[in-house]
Amino acid sequence: MPPNANTGHPRRWAILGVLVISLLVVVLDNTILNVALRTLADPVHGLGASHGELEWFINSYTLVFAGLLFTFGVLGDRAGRRRMMLIGLVLFGLASLLSAYAQSPAQLIAARALMGAGGAAIMPATLSIISNVFDPRERGRAIGIWAGAVGLAMAIGPILGGLLLEHFWWGSVFLINVPVVALGVVLVALLVPESRDPNPGRIDVLGVALSVVGLVTLTYGIIDGGEHGFGRPVVWAAIVGGLAVLAWFIAHERRSSHPSLDVRLFREPRFAVPVALIGLVFFAAMGVMFFSSFYLQLVRGYSPLQTGLIFLPFAVAQLFFAPRSAAMVRRYGPRAVAVVGLVLSAVALGAFAVIDAVTPIWVVLVFFFIQGAGMANIMPPATESIMSALPREKAGVGSAVSNTIRQVAAALGVAVLGSVLAAGYRNGIDPALTELPPQAREAAGESISGAYAAAGQLGPTAPQLITAANDAFISAMHWSAALAALVTAAGILVALRWMPTRSGTGAPATVGEPELAGTA
């Protein structure tokens, strides 16, 4: 074979298109759900979910997703990545049907957890297959398109969710996954080649169990504390217990010959630094996205469709900048691109610390665009750096670890920032509740959605309650946004200290990995 011959699969670009369609369904679901949270909190048109249950609608998915990613990556390496992807798509579709027809918050939480298992089988397979069908010289561009697909799903999701909620019941936002899954199953079966790791690892059952138990326990403590107060022993028992189980998990992983999360990978700067940056950014961004829907639909009074359109600049910026980020890294180096992306993200997230009920909506649109541009210049170079630090046949390991950290960070972001929001709201609304009937006082003190529902039964005193609820929510939003901005700013310090200045610098790639000349 000539030295400059392309070693990629002849149908690699068609295969990438199929992988993008399969990825869309995983990302689409969460972006649709953000718009639907307000409806799900409504006791008449939704499930009457509490603030904590709304957080669990998101986190039951992300925590199961994160807990199973590595295991399903190993299963894909062993049994076949295409086969694992097909299983994941079918499971995701069935769980979407169960979610659409859930009759209670508990049923929806359980169905969302099942969707997380399906997503965990799909996501690592996409990056693994990309690494196997593309020549290293084209991989950066392919991963840029893959990351741009996330932006596409973010663009489609809120608008599609808004359209569905204006014409159908809330379950339609999950039912829409089914035809996408069906299309994905057919195309994957027809076009995607099977691939396996010639030396697959073993399944770390204890590690998987410890990670899921530790993360769920810790998250439960954070969410319950934010919803009902941190002064109760059960909250701190859950938080401390969750941290203890996670410490046991890390100790077990360091000793295991077949870890479910290979913590030794974090000794490699080209791997550890971008993983940390992705984690910090998703922690901050997902927490802000959680409360943005309530700000837009309740405080500002926009419909679900209008809310989806307001989110559009965030997705458009990702679609525009993500495919171009590899060229920016070649020209300016990964550190410069990452720092600029982090600065833009920090500015956009911090803007919510000063936005209020009368801020012109064009200002909100601009900051959503800035946030999208920032994240678009973090994700592709970071993902490519992660994948290039491992040999091609271990692509599933790199994909699973990076996505695990991202999902864990997203879940903790929703839990921590959501709890800060809930605690701040509860402290701010308490003085306005003293004269309300007991039932209305309990509902209004739980969340801004509860306050709006209670106001509908109060008659002439409703406007005062609405004003007090809006003021309490905005004050709490400011604190949450400031924390999100500080977390992102910490990422700037990490990038400045440890991110390489040029592509290919840092520790050598693991033996077996071709150097990625000209890509990041």
Short mmCIF file of C-alpha atoms in Angstrom, two decimals, residues 58 63 127 130 135 149 172 225 299 374 378 387 401 424 430 481 490 515:
data_model
loop_
_atom_site.label_atom_id
_atom_site.label_comp_id
_atom_site.label_asym_id
_atom_site.label_seq_id
_atom_site.Cartn_x
_atom_site.Cartn_y
_atom_site.Cartn_z
CA ILE A 58 -32.90 14.23 33.79
CA LEU A 63 -26.60 8.49 35.85
CA LEU A 127 -16.98 7.17 18.36
CA ILE A 130 -15.57 6.50 13.63
CA ASP A 135 -8.00 7.34 8.42
CA ALA A 149 -24.48 16.71 15.13
CA SER A 172 -45.34 13.15 22.31
CA GLY A 225 -31.11 18.64 50.42
CA VAL A 299 -40.96 34.48 34.45
CA GLY A 374 -17.76 28.61 23.43
CA ILE A 378 -14.11 23.05 23.50
CA MET A 387 -9.25 9.69 21.26
CA VAL A 401 -14.40 7.27 29.81
CA GLY A 424 -32.41 30.04 47.13
CA ASP A 430 -40.88 32.11 52.50
CA ALA A 481 -25.47 31.18 37.41
CA ALA A 490 -11.78 27.07 36.91
CA GLU A 515 0.21 10.35 15.20
#
